[in-house]
């Protein structure tokens, strides 16, 4: 019988390191010893990793409390190559991923756990050839997705799923969902909403991206740059009713207009803070008069991640990819993350 290949003991990995006085981090390649495999851990050969807006914030030193020396990224896809002695839920060869907050396995988030378990922010993430992770935080990925596609789900996809299908009010046929901007969280939310039979309206600052979104099959848009009163346009597009759900990526800079655009009793899922805060209006009165529900959403637990992957499999959904880079092109991938032209996920393939 041929003997099994020896397991790796080291891994090449990229690190985001603050080397000088400026808060901007250097993205540097290094090789480090792998930690020992605990009895409840799995060892993953990472095949692909994707970047999020969070990686931009961490690399620019703008994510509050992020580590000054960290392996970035949370979103991975790879193969399990070794199991801790107490792991029975997986086998070697399983194609897997893991969520952004390792301690967030089920139910609701503990109030401080995320501080210690946010991969690529507070603790080492996954931009590495091999990664040891606790089995309880690992999920299997949909069979129909390539590694490059499957590595896009750990952060923005689960947040979009939690907003529209993981909370107390699920999106359904007849709903209209407004997504702010054409970023990746919006793209996943739009896909989930469409597959449930809901109508989708995108805001975007770019007519070129609107053209790309049309190619993806979407039909309703407002350019939020050229139409500053985009909330009024949303009312026109919904015959004055307003929308039933909003994916609120902007934060205080857009929340007032979102409350204006929501229908009576609608759901505003607050997920991001991309827009500059220019509000000096008291939003309380507006929220009361709309009887709307403003719900903060912070990724989702491992159990919900697995549920989402099953949903993606059932419906044969595919993430939108923009560009795929090789492992030695990570600095170029980070530079591209700042490009305003990108639409879809930026992926790093690991040989
Ligand atoms: N709550 C959570 O657990 C969670 C998880 C993941 C991400 N997030 C947050 O969610 C947000 C979106 O993340 P992402 O990865 O999808 O970002 P992304 O892919 O970088 O999306 C950026 C897009 O957002 C749009 N945008 C920027 N400023 C805007 C504004 N003032 N008004 C409306 N749209 C604006 C732009 O779309 P156009 O170019 O089309 O205008 C931009 O291209 C970020 O704030 C991120 O930190 C939260």
mmCIF file of C-alpha atoms and ligand atoms in Angstrom:
data_model
loop_
_atom_site.group_PDB
_atom_site.id
_atom_site.type_symbol
_atom_site.label_atom_id
_atom_site.label_comp_id
_atom_site.label_asym_id
_atom_site.label_seq_id
_atom_site.Cartn_x
_atom_site.Cartn_y
_atom_site.Cartn_z
ATOM 1 C CA UNK A 1 0.000 0.000 0.000
ATOM 2 C CA UNK A 2 1.438 3.434 -0.904
ATOM 3 C CA UNK A 3 2.177 5.520 2.170
ATOM 4 C CA UNK A 4 0.231 8.794 2.578
ATOM 5 C CA UNK A 5 2.067 12.026 1.690
ATOM 6 C CA UNK A 6 3.575 13.654 4.791
ATOM 7 C CA UNK A 7 1.545 16.558 6.155
ATOM 8 C CA UNK A 8 2.960 20.060 5.766
ATOM 9 C CA UNK A 9 4.601 21.596 8.818
ATOM 10 C CA UNK A 10 4.959 25.124 7.440
ATOM 11 C CA UNK A 11 2.826 27.404 5.301
ATOM 12 C CA UNK A 12 3.574 30.393 3.097
ATOM 13 C CA UNK A 13 1.259 33.210 4.070
ATOM 14 C CA UNK A 14 0.721 36.905 3.423
ATOM 15 C CA UNK A 15 0.652 39.247 6.420
ATOM 16 C CA UNK A 16 -0.707 42.808 6.766
ATOM 17 C CA UNK A 17 1.884 44.497 8.973
ATOM 18 C CA UNK A 18 2.198 48.028 10.253
ATOM 19 C CA UNK A 19 5.934 48.597 9.857
ATOM 20 C CA UNK A 20 6.220 52.371 10.323
ATOM 21 C CA UNK A 21 4.393 55.309 11.863
ATOM 22 C CA UNK A 22 1.775 55.468 9.119
ATOM 23 C CA UNK A 23 -1.233 53.289 9.743
ATOM 24 C CA UNK A 24 -1.139 51.877 6.194
ATOM 25 C CA UNK A 25 -0.085 48.223 6.420
ATOM 26 C CA UNK A 26 2.512 46.509 4.243
ATOM 27 C CA UNK A 27 1.319 43.266 2.660
ATOM 28 C CA UNK A 28 4.281 40.888 2.949
ATOM 29 C CA UNK A 29 4.890 37.216 2.161
ATOM 30 C CA UNK A 30 6.467 34.985 4.813
ATOM 31 C CA UNK A 31 6.703 31.308 5.756
ATOM 32 C CA UNK A 32 5.715 30.121 9.213
ATOM 33 C CA UNK A 33 5.356 26.882 11.125
ATOM 34 C CA UNK A 34 1.815 25.551 11.257
ATOM 35 C CA UNK A 35 0.308 25.343 14.742
ATOM 36 C CA UNK A 36 -0.264 21.811 16.084
ATOM 37 C CA UNK A 37 -3.549 20.200 15.045
ATOM 38 C CA UNK A 38 -5.833 20.166 18.106
ATOM 39 C CA UNK A 39 -8.173 17.231 18.712
ATOM 40 C CA UNK A 40 -11.191 19.238 17.451
ATOM 41 C CA UNK A 41 -9.386 20.989 14.566
ATOM 42 C CA UNK A 42 -9.059 20.313 10.855
ATOM 43 C CA UNK A 43 -6.119 21.118 8.593
ATOM 44 C CA UNK A 44 -7.159 22.670 5.284
ATOM 45 C CA UNK A 45 -5.162 22.979 2.094
ATOM 46 C CA UNK A 46 -6.424 26.390 0.971
ATOM 47 C CA UNK A 47 -7.205 26.561 -2.759
ATOM 48 C CA UNK A 48 -8.708 30.055 -3.071
ATOM 49 C CA UNK A 49 -9.300 33.160 -0.952
ATOM 50 C CA UNK A 50 -11.387 36.257 -1.686
ATOM 51 C CA UNK A 51 -11.061 39.883 -0.611
ATOM 52 C CA UNK A 52 -13.775 42.029 0.965
ATOM 53 C CA UNK A 53 -14.166 45.716 1.754
ATOM 54 C CA UNK A 54 -13.017 44.718 5.266
ATOM 55 C CA UNK A 55 -9.586 43.740 3.860
ATOM 56 C CA UNK A 56 -9.281 47.259 2.404
ATOM 57 C CA UNK A 57 -10.103 48.768 5.812
ATOM 58 C CA UNK A 58 -7.602 46.497 7.608
ATOM 59 C CA UNK A 59 -4.837 47.170 5.058
ATOM 60 C CA UNK A 60 -5.393 50.915 5.337
ATOM 61 C CA UNK A 61 -5.339 50.750 9.144
ATOM 62 C CA UNK A 62 -8.955 51.928 9.224
ATOM 63 C CA UNK A 63 -10.624 48.940 10.880
ATOM 64 C CA UNK A 64 -11.002 49.859 14.572
ATOM 65 C CA UNK A 65 -9.001 47.563 16.850
ATOM 66 C CA UNK A 66 -7.525 45.430 14.058
ATOM 67 C CA UNK A 67 -4.218 43.694 14.769
ATOM 68 C CA UNK A 68 -1.034 45.464 13.629
ATOM 69 C CA UNK A 69 0.377 42.181 12.311
ATOM 70 C CA UNK A 70 -2.160 39.730 10.963
ATOM 71 C CA UNK A 71 -2.707 37.201 8.189
ATOM 72 C CA UNK A 72 -5.617 38.910 6.386
ATOM 73 C CA UNK A 73 -8.868 37.519 4.900
ATOM 74 C CA UNK A 74 -11.644 35.278 6.119
ATOM 75 C CA UNK A 75 -13.095 33.906 2.907
ATOM 76 C CA UNK A 76 -11.573 30.627 1.770
ATOM 77 C CA UNK A 77 -12.276 27.399 -0.045
ATOM 78 C CA UNK A 78 -10.059 24.353 0.245
ATOM 79 C CA UNK A 79 -9.736 20.662 1.006
ATOM 80 C CA UNK A 80 -9.463 19.027 4.399
ATOM 81 C CA UNK A 81 -6.178 17.108 4.507
ATOM 82 C CA UNK A 82 -6.079 16.091 8.190
ATOM 83 C CA UNK A 83 -8.499 15.731 11.078
ATOM 84 C CA UNK A 84 -8.063 16.078 14.831
ATOM 85 C CA UNK A 85 -8.693 12.817 16.682
ATOM 86 C CA UNK A 86 -12.157 13.920 17.913
ATOM 87 C CA UNK A 87 -13.488 15.213 14.583
ATOM 88 C CA UNK A 88 -16.178 12.972 13.119
ATOM 89 C CA UNK A 89 -18.248 15.513 11.166
ATOM 90 C CA UNK A 90 -15.794 15.691 8.219
ATOM 91 C CA UNK A 91 -13.470 13.435 6.261
ATOM 92 C CA UNK A 92 -10.262 14.152 4.414
ATOM 93 C CA UNK A 93 -10.964 15.398 0.893
ATOM 94 C CA UNK A 94 -14.071 17.368 1.919
ATOM 95 C CA UNK A 95 -14.302 20.730 0.132
ATOM 96 C CA UNK A 96 -14.873 23.321 2.824
ATOM 97 C CA UNK A 97 -14.954 26.933 3.942
ATOM 98 C CA UNK A 98 -15.326 28.724 7.298
ATOM 99 C CA UNK A 99 -17.099 31.806 8.636
ATOM 100 C CA UNK A 100 -15.481 35.134 9.533
ATOM 101 C CA UNK A 101 -16.166 34.906 13.278
ATOM 102 C CA UNK A 102 -14.820 31.550 14.446
ATOM 103 C CA UNK A 103 -16.604 31.676 17.810
ATOM 104 C CA UNK A 104 -19.999 32.343 16.212
ATOM 105 C CA UNK A 105 -21.264 28.810 15.700
ATOM 106 C CA UNK A 106 -25.017 29.027 16.296
ATOM 107 C CA UNK A 107 -27.760 31.246 17.689
ATOM 108 C CA UNK A 108 -26.965 34.898 18.289
ATOM 109 C CA UNK A 109 -23.586 36.509 18.708
ATOM 110 C CA UNK A 110 -22.111 36.711 22.206
ATOM 111 C CA UNK A 111 -21.422 40.334 23.073
ATOM 112 C CA UNK A 112 -17.618 40.179 23.061
ATOM 113 C CA UNK A 113 -16.665 36.885 21.412
ATOM 114 C CA UNK A 114 -16.085 38.459 18.005
ATOM 115 C CA UNK A 115 -13.195 40.532 19.341
ATOM 116 C CA UNK A 116 -11.176 37.358 19.784
ATOM 117 C CA UNK A 117 -12.396 35.406 16.801
ATOM 118 C CA UNK A 118 -12.620 37.743 13.775
ATOM 119 C CA UNK A 119 -10.263 36.140 11.255
ATOM 120 C CA UNK A 120 -8.085 38.475 9.231
ATOM 121 C CA UNK A 121 -8.952 41.347 11.588
ATOM 122 C CA UNK A 122 -8.107 40.463 15.196
ATOM 123 C CA UNK A 123 -6.617 36.988 14.683
ATOM 124 C CA UNK A 124 -4.752 35.401 11.794
ATOM 125 C CA UNK A 125 -6.895 34.798 8.751
ATOM 126 C CA UNK A 126 -6.702 32.536 5.750
ATOM 127 C CA UNK A 127 -4.418 34.107 3.101
ATOM 128 C CA UNK A 128 -2.155 31.128 3.564
ATOM 129 C CA UNK A 129 -1.382 27.870 1.781
ATOM 130 C CA UNK A 130 -2.584 25.791 4.746
ATOM 131 C CA UNK A 131 -4.833 26.694 7.660
ATOM 132 C CA UNK A 132 -5.742 24.951 10.922
ATOM 133 C CA UNK A 133 -9.327 25.768 11.944
ATOM 134 C CA UNK A 134 -11.753 24.495 14.573
ATOM 135 C CA UNK A 135 -14.078 21.942 12.936
ATOM 136 C CA UNK A 136 -17.112 23.610 14.555
ATOM 137 C CA UNK A 137 -16.514 26.691 12.365
ATOM 138 C CA UNK A 138 -16.128 24.765 9.106
ATOM 139 C CA UNK A 139 -18.843 24.167 6.468
ATOM 140 C CA UNK A 140 -18.940 22.139 3.285
ATOM 141 C CA UNK A 141 -19.216 24.187 0.086
ATOM 142 C CA UNK A 142 -21.631 23.621 -2.817
ATOM 143 C CA UNK A 143 -20.437 20.895 -5.234
ATOM 144 C CA UNK A 144 -21.303 22.914 -8.342
ATOM 145 C CA UNK A 145 -18.979 25.790 -7.411
ATOM 146 C CA UNK A 146 -15.301 25.980 -8.321
ATOM 147 C CA UNK A 147 -12.853 26.810 -5.497
ATOM 148 C CA UNK A 148 -12.663 30.366 -6.889
ATOM 149 C CA UNK A 149 -16.441 30.699 -6.600
ATOM 150 C CA UNK A 150 -16.793 28.853 -3.297
ATOM 151 C CA UNK A 151 -14.275 31.110 -1.541
ATOM 152 C CA UNK A 152 -16.598 34.126 -1.803
ATOM 153 C CA UNK A 153 -19.199 33.124 0.760
ATOM 154 C CA UNK A 154 -17.728 33.568 4.278
ATOM 155 C CA UNK A 155 -18.428 37.251 4.868
ATOM 156 C CA UNK A 156 -20.649 39.277 2.547
ATOM 157 C CA UNK A 157 -22.751 36.364 1.244
ATOM 158 C CA UNK A 158 -23.667 35.133 4.732
ATOM 159 C CA UNK A 159 -24.476 38.716 5.786
ATOM 160 C CA UNK A 160 -26.799 39.123 2.795
ATOM 161 C CA UNK A 161 -28.391 35.734 3.544
ATOM 162 C CA UNK A 162 -28.814 36.581 7.233
ATOM 163 C CA UNK A 163 -30.497 39.871 6.278
ATOM 164 C CA UNK A 164 -33.000 38.430 3.816
ATOM 165 C CA UNK A 165 -33.400 34.765 4.797
ATOM 166 C CA UNK A 166 -31.887 34.285 8.257
ATOM 167 C CA UNK A 167 -33.808 36.797 10.323
ATOM 168 C CA UNK A 168 -37.372 37.105 11.604
ATOM 169 C CA UNK A 169 -38.799 38.287 8.239
ATOM 170 C CA UNK A 170 -37.781 36.406 5.123
ATOM 171 C CA UNK A 171 -37.919 37.974 1.697
ATOM 172 C CA UNK A 172 -40.707 36.534 -0.446
ATOM 173 C CA UNK A 173 -42.483 36.788 -3.781
ATOM 174 C CA UNK A 174 -44.131 40.191 -4.129
ATOM 175 C CA UNK A 175 -41.460 41.993 -2.078
ATOM 176 C CA UNK A 176 -39.210 44.660 -3.524
ATOM 177 C CA UNK A 177 -35.640 44.752 -2.205
ATOM 178 C CA UNK A 178 -33.496 47.875 -2.526
ATOM 179 C CA UNK A 179 -29.728 47.281 -2.421
ATOM 180 C CA UNK A 180 -27.467 50.296 -1.913
ATOM 181 C CA UNK A 181 -24.550 50.243 -4.330
ATOM 182 C CA UNK A 182 -23.373 47.436 -6.588
ATOM 183 C CA UNK A 183 -20.836 46.042 -4.091
ATOM 184 C CA UNK A 184 -20.538 42.343 -3.314
ATOM 185 C CA UNK A 185 -22.940 42.306 -0.394
ATOM 186 C CA UNK A 186 -25.533 43.918 -2.680
ATOM 187 C CA UNK A 187 -24.853 41.403 -5.472
ATOM 188 C CA UNK A 188 -25.459 38.432 -3.162
ATOM 189 C CA UNK A 189 -28.562 40.050 -1.641
ATOM 190 C CA UNK A 190 -29.944 40.753 -5.122
ATOM 191 C CA UNK A 191 -29.378 37.132 -6.147
ATOM 192 C CA UNK A 192 -31.068 35.748 -3.011
ATOM 193 C CA UNK A 193 -33.998 38.158 -3.429
ATOM 194 C CA UNK A 194 -34.472 37.312 -7.107
ATOM 195 C CA UNK A 195 -34.404 33.573 -6.511
ATOM 196 C CA UNK A 196 -37.159 34.026 -3.893
ATOM 197 C CA UNK A 197 -39.302 35.812 -6.508
ATOM 198 C CA UNK A 198 -38.777 39.358 -5.228
ATOM 199 C CA UNK A 199 -38.149 42.432 -7.343
ATOM 200 C CA UNK A 200 -34.766 44.195 -6.950
ATOM 201 C CA UNK A 201 -33.753 47.843 -7.268
ATOM 202 C CA UNK A 202 -30.031 48.721 -7.297
ATOM 203 C CA UNK A 203 -28.575 52.122 -6.566
ATOM 204 C CA UNK A 204 -25.196 52.702 -8.201
ATOM 205 C CA UNK A 205 -22.947 55.667 -8.866
ATOM 206 C CA UNK A 206 -21.852 54.307 -12.230
ATOM 207 C CA UNK A 207 -23.771 53.976 -15.490
ATOM 208 C CA UNK A 208 -21.116 51.485 -16.674
ATOM 209 C CA UNK A 209 -21.890 49.234 -13.707
ATOM 210 C CA UNK A 210 -25.617 49.676 -14.316
ATOM 211 C CA UNK A 211 -25.002 48.370 -17.850
ATOM 212 C CA UNK A 212 -23.166 45.354 -16.371
ATOM 213 C CA UNK A 213 -26.017 44.754 -13.920
ATOM 214 C CA UNK A 214 -28.456 44.789 -16.858
ATOM 215 C CA UNK A 215 -26.336 42.054 -18.469
ATOM 216 C CA UNK A 216 -26.804 40.062 -15.247
ATOM 217 C CA UNK A 217 -30.577 40.350 -15.743
ATOM 218 C CA UNK A 218 -31.497 43.184 -13.371
ATOM 219 C CA UNK A 219 -33.960 45.808 -14.590
ATOM 220 C CA UNK A 220 -34.425 48.582 -12.022
ATOM 221 C CA UNK A 221 -31.762 51.122 -11.065
ATOM 222 C CA UNK A 222 -31.192 54.592 -9.672
ATOM 223 C CA UNK A 223 -27.876 56.380 -10.114
ATOM 224 C CA UNK A 224 -27.322 57.746 -6.585
ATOM 225 C CA UNK A 225 -24.669 60.232 -7.778
ATOM 226 C CA UNK A 226 -26.709 61.861 -10.543
ATOM 227 C CA UNK A 227 -29.994 61.480 -8.632
ATOM 228 C CA UNK A 228 -29.198 62.691 -5.116
ATOM 229 C CA UNK A 229 -32.885 62.319 -4.172
ATOM 230 C CA UNK A 230 -32.793 58.622 -5.060
ATOM 231 C CA UNK A 231 -35.416 57.836 -2.422
ATOM 232 C CA UNK A 232 -38.022 59.718 -4.503
ATOM 233 C CA UNK A 233 -37.015 57.717 -7.583
ATOM 234 C CA UNK A 234 -37.476 54.505 -5.584
ATOM 235 C CA UNK A 235 -41.018 55.618 -4.775
ATOM 236 C CA UNK A 236 -41.667 56.191 -8.477
ATOM 237 C CA UNK A 237 -40.355 52.695 -9.277
ATOM 238 C CA UNK A 238 -42.672 51.150 -6.673
ATOM 239 C CA UNK A 239 -45.822 53.156 -7.543
ATOM 240 C CA UNK A 240 -45.463 55.151 -4.351
ATOM 241 C CA UNK A 241 -45.382 52.132 -2.007
ATOM 242 C CA UNK A 242 -41.678 52.100 -1.152
ATOM 243 C CA UNK A 243 -39.644 48.901 -0.815
ATOM 244 C CA UNK A 244 -40.143 46.046 1.657
ATOM 245 C CA UNK A 245 -36.442 45.415 2.461
ATOM 246 C CA UNK A 246 -33.316 47.551 2.168
ATOM 247 C CA UNK A 247 -29.724 46.349 2.328
ATOM 248 C CA UNK A 248 -28.300 49.436 4.050
ATOM 249 C CA UNK A 249 -24.614 49.530 3.108
ATOM 250 C CA UNK A 250 -24.210 53.281 3.572
ATOM 251 C CA UNK A 251 -24.833 53.873 7.275
ATOM 252 C CA UNK A 252 -25.643 57.328 8.651
ATOM 253 C CA UNK A 253 -24.903 58.968 5.285
ATOM 254 C CA UNK A 254 -27.792 57.104 3.617
ATOM 255 C CA UNK A 255 -30.083 55.991 6.446
ATOM 256 C CA UNK A 256 -32.382 59.026 6.235
ATOM 257 C CA UNK A 257 -33.082 58.383 2.544
ATOM 258 C CA UNK A 258 -33.483 54.674 3.247
ATOM 259 C CA UNK A 259 -36.172 55.431 5.821
ATOM 260 C CA UNK A 260 -37.805 57.625 3.196
ATOM 261 C CA UNK A 261 -37.608 54.794 0.596
ATOM 262 C CA UNK A 262 -38.922 52.012 2.864
ATOM 263 C CA UNK A 263 -42.591 50.999 2.796
ATOM 264 C CA UNK A 264 -44.736 51.230 5.919
ATOM 265 C CA UNK A 265 -43.575 48.464 8.272
ATOM 266 C CA UNK A 266 -40.642 47.547 6.021
ATOM 267 C CA UNK A 267 -37.253 46.158 7.055
ATOM 268 C CA UNK A 268 -33.989 48.082 6.869
ATOM 269 C CA UNK A 269 -31.027 45.734 7.336
ATOM 270 C CA UNK A 270 -28.104 47.854 8.516
ATOM 271 C CA UNK A 271 -24.915 46.115 7.378
ATOM 272 C CA UNK A 272 -22.333 48.749 6.426
ATOM 273 C CA UNK A 273 -21.085 52.294 6.738
ATOM 274 C CA UNK A 274 -19.706 53.167 3.297
ATOM 275 C CA UNK A 275 -21.215 56.656 3.028
ATOM 276 C CA UNK A 276 -19.886 59.723 4.748
ATOM 277 C CA UNK A 277 -22.178 60.831 7.582
ATOM 278 C CA UNK A 278 -23.797 64.023 6.334
ATOM 279 C CA UNK A 279 -27.025 63.712 8.322
ATOM 280 C CA UNK A 280 -28.133 66.421 10.654
ATOM 281 C CA UNK A 281 -31.774 65.303 10.628
ATOM 282 C CA UNK A 282 -33.348 63.500 13.581
ATOM 283 C CA UNK A 283 -34.178 60.123 12.063
ATOM 284 C CA UNK A 284 -36.295 58.981 15.015
ATOM 285 C CA UNK A 285 -39.467 60.792 13.956
ATOM 286 C CA UNK A 286 -39.125 59.500 10.384
ATOM 287 C CA UNK A 287 -38.636 55.912 11.602
ATOM 288 C CA UNK A 288 -41.649 56.157 13.903
ATOM 289 C CA UNK A 289 -43.874 57.498 11.125
ATOM 290 C CA UNK A 290 -42.786 54.630 8.829
ATOM 291 C CA UNK A 291 -43.206 52.023 11.627
ATOM 292 C CA UNK A 292 -40.169 50.431 10.015
ATOM 293 C CA UNK A 293 -37.843 47.891 11.568
ATOM 294 C CA UNK A 294 -34.132 48.798 11.564
ATOM 295 C CA UNK A 295 -32.146 45.604 12.106
ATOM 296 C CA UNK A 296 -28.380 45.425 12.584
ATOM 297 C CA UNK A 297 -26.903 42.346 10.885
ATOM 298 C CA UNK A 298 -23.432 41.010 11.692
ATOM 299 C CA UNK A 299 -22.401 38.095 9.430
ATOM 300 C CA UNK A 300 -24.085 34.875 10.640
ATOM 301 C CA UNK A 301 -23.329 31.707 12.605
ATOM 302 C CA UNK A 302 -21.735 28.561 11.151
ATOM 303 C CA UNK A 303 -25.079 26.743 11.176
ATOM 304 C CA UNK A 304 -26.606 29.500 9.023
ATOM 305 C CA UNK A 305 -23.571 29.412 6.702
ATOM 306 C CA UNK A 306 -24.194 25.691 6.068
ATOM 307 C CA UNK A 307 -27.909 26.390 5.539
ATOM 308 C CA UNK A 308 -26.985 29.101 3.006
ATOM 309 C CA UNK A 309 -24.635 26.738 1.152
ATOM 310 C CA UNK A 310 -27.420 24.142 0.908
ATOM 311 C CA UNK A 311 -29.729 26.880 -0.429
ATOM 312 C CA UNK A 312 -27.083 27.906 -2.998
ATOM 313 C CA UNK A 313 -26.731 24.243 -4.050
ATOM 314 C CA UNK A 314 -30.467 23.679 -4.350
ATOM 315 C CA UNK A 315 -30.887 26.765 -6.513
ATOM 316 C CA UNK A 316 -27.573 26.320 -8.367
ATOM 317 C CA UNK A 317 -26.601 29.959 -7.693
ATOM 318 C CA UNK A 318 -23.160 31.222 -8.748
ATOM 319 C CA UNK A 319 -21.319 34.205 -7.253
ATOM 320 C CA UNK A 320 -20.293 37.075 -9.519
ATOM 321 C CA UNK A 321 -16.503 37.103 -9.923
ATOM 322 C CA UNK A 322 -14.542 40.082 -11.163
ATOM 323 C CA UNK A 323 -10.848 39.098 -11.321
ATOM 324 C CA UNK A 324 -8.785 36.105 -10.231
ATOM 325 C CA UNK A 325 -5.154 36.704 -9.163
ATOM 326 C CA UNK A 326 -2.385 34.208 -8.415
ATOM 327 C CA UNK A 327 -0.936 33.772 -4.913
ATOM 328 C CA UNK A 328 2.189 35.750 -5.838
ATOM 329 C CA UNK A 329 0.036 38.653 -7.087
ATOM 330 C CA UNK A 330 -1.559 39.536 -3.733
ATOM 331 C CA UNK A 331 -0.229 43.158 -3.743
ATOM 332 C CA UNK A 332 -1.793 43.642 -7.204
ATOM 333 C CA UNK A 333 -5.081 42.165 -5.922
ATOM 334 C CA UNK A 334 -5.054 44.642 -3.009
ATOM 335 C CA UNK A 335 -4.352 47.525 -5.415
ATOM 336 C CA UNK A 336 -7.296 46.407 -7.549
ATOM 337 C CA UNK A 337 -9.530 46.335 -4.425
ATOM 338 C CA UNK A 338 -9.330 50.151 -4.423
ATOM 339 C CA UNK A 339 -10.449 50.390 -8.065
ATOM 340 C CA UNK A 340 -13.895 51.955 -8.417
ATOM 341 C CA UNK A 341 -14.536 49.950 -11.602
ATOM 342 C CA UNK A 342 -14.671 46.516 -10.039
ATOM 343 C CA UNK A 343 -17.959 44.596 -9.987
ATOM 344 C CA UNK A 344 -17.928 41.180 -8.312
ATOM 345 C CA UNK A 345 -15.473 39.374 -6.093
ATOM 346 C CA UNK A 346 -11.689 39.598 -6.249
ATOM 347 C CA UNK A 347 -10.214 36.143 -5.799
ATOM 348 C CA UNK A 348 -6.696 34.823 -5.123
ATOM 349 C CA UNK A 349 -5.988 31.338 -6.409
ATOM 350 C CA UNK A 350 -3.500 29.213 -4.458
ATOM 351 C CA UNK A 351 -1.632 26.554 -6.458
HETATM 352 N N1 LIG B 1 -22.475 43.623 8.836
HETATM 353 C C1 LIG B 1 -21.590 42.713 8.453
HETATM 354 O O1 LIG B 1 -21.451 41.648 9.061
HETATM 355 C C2 LIG B 1 -20.777 42.987 7.228
HETATM 356 C C3 LIG B 1 -20.159 41.938 6.529
HETATM 357 C C4 LIG B 1 -19.449 42.255 5.369
HETATM 358 C C5 LIG B 1 -19.363 43.567 4.932
HETATM 359 N N2 LIG B 1 -19.958 44.552 5.669
HETATM 360 C C6 LIG B 1 -19.944 45.962 5.233
HETATM 361 O O2 LIG B 1 -20.879 46.060 4.168
HETATM 362 C C7 LIG B 1 -20.490 47.119 3.294
HETATM 363 C C8 LIG B 1 -20.431 46.582 1.866
HETATM 364 O O3 LIG B 1 -19.384 45.639 1.759
HETATM 365 P P1 LIG B 1 -18.961 45.079 0.335
HETATM 366 O O4 LIG B 1 -17.868 44.088 0.569
HETATM 367 O O5 LIG B 1 -20.158 44.712 -0.459
HETATM 368 O O6 LIG B 1 -18.307 46.387 -0.287
HETATM 369 P P2 LIG B 1 -17.792 46.600 -1.748
HETATM 370 O O7 LIG B 1 -17.897 45.366 -2.564
HETATM 371 O O8 LIG B 1 -16.470 47.253 -1.602
HETATM 372 O O9 LIG B 1 -18.860 47.640 -2.312
HETATM 373 C C9 LIG B 1 -18.580 48.964 -2.483
HETATM 374 C C10 LIG B 1 -19.728 49.600 -3.269
HETATM 375 O O10 LIG B 1 -20.633 50.250 -2.384
HETATM 376 C C11 LIG B 1 -21.215 51.343 -3.052
HETATM 377 N N3 LIG B 1 -21.124 52.589 -2.270
HETATM 378 C C12 LIG B 1 -20.032 53.211 -1.827
HETATM 379 N N4 LIG B 1 -20.376 54.366 -1.229
HETATM 380 C C13 LIG B 1 -21.720 54.444 -1.317
HETATM 381 C C14 LIG B 1 -22.671 55.417 -0.939
HETATM 382 N N5 LIG B 1 -22.295 56.574 -0.355
HETATM 383 N N6 LIG B 1 -23.974 55.176 -1.183
HETATM 384 C C15 LIG B 1 -24.350 54.030 -1.795
HETATM 385 N N7 LIG B 1 -23.488 53.086 -2.193
HETATM 386 C C16 LIG B 1 -22.196 53.293 -1.962
HETATM 387 C C17 LIG B 1 -20.477 51.534 -4.367
HETATM 388 O O11 LIG B 1 -21.307 50.984 -5.376
HETATM 389 P P3 LIG B 1 -21.423 51.725 -6.794
HETATM 390 O O12 LIG B 1 -20.026 51.729 -7.337
HETATM 391 O O13 LIG B 1 -22.366 50.885 -7.549
HETATM 392 O O14 LIG B 1 -21.933 53.105 -6.510
HETATM 393 C C18 LIG B 1 -19.231 50.691 -4.171
HETATM 394 O O15 LIG B 1 -18.754 50.168 -5.364
HETATM 395 C C19 LIG B 1 -19.153 47.640 3.833
HETATM 396 O O16 LIG B 1 -19.399 48.761 4.666
HETATM 397 C C20 LIG B 1 -18.636 46.479 4.678
HETATM 398 O O17 LIG B 1 -17.758 46.900 5.687
HETATM 399 C C21 LIG B 1 -20.664 44.271 6.786
#
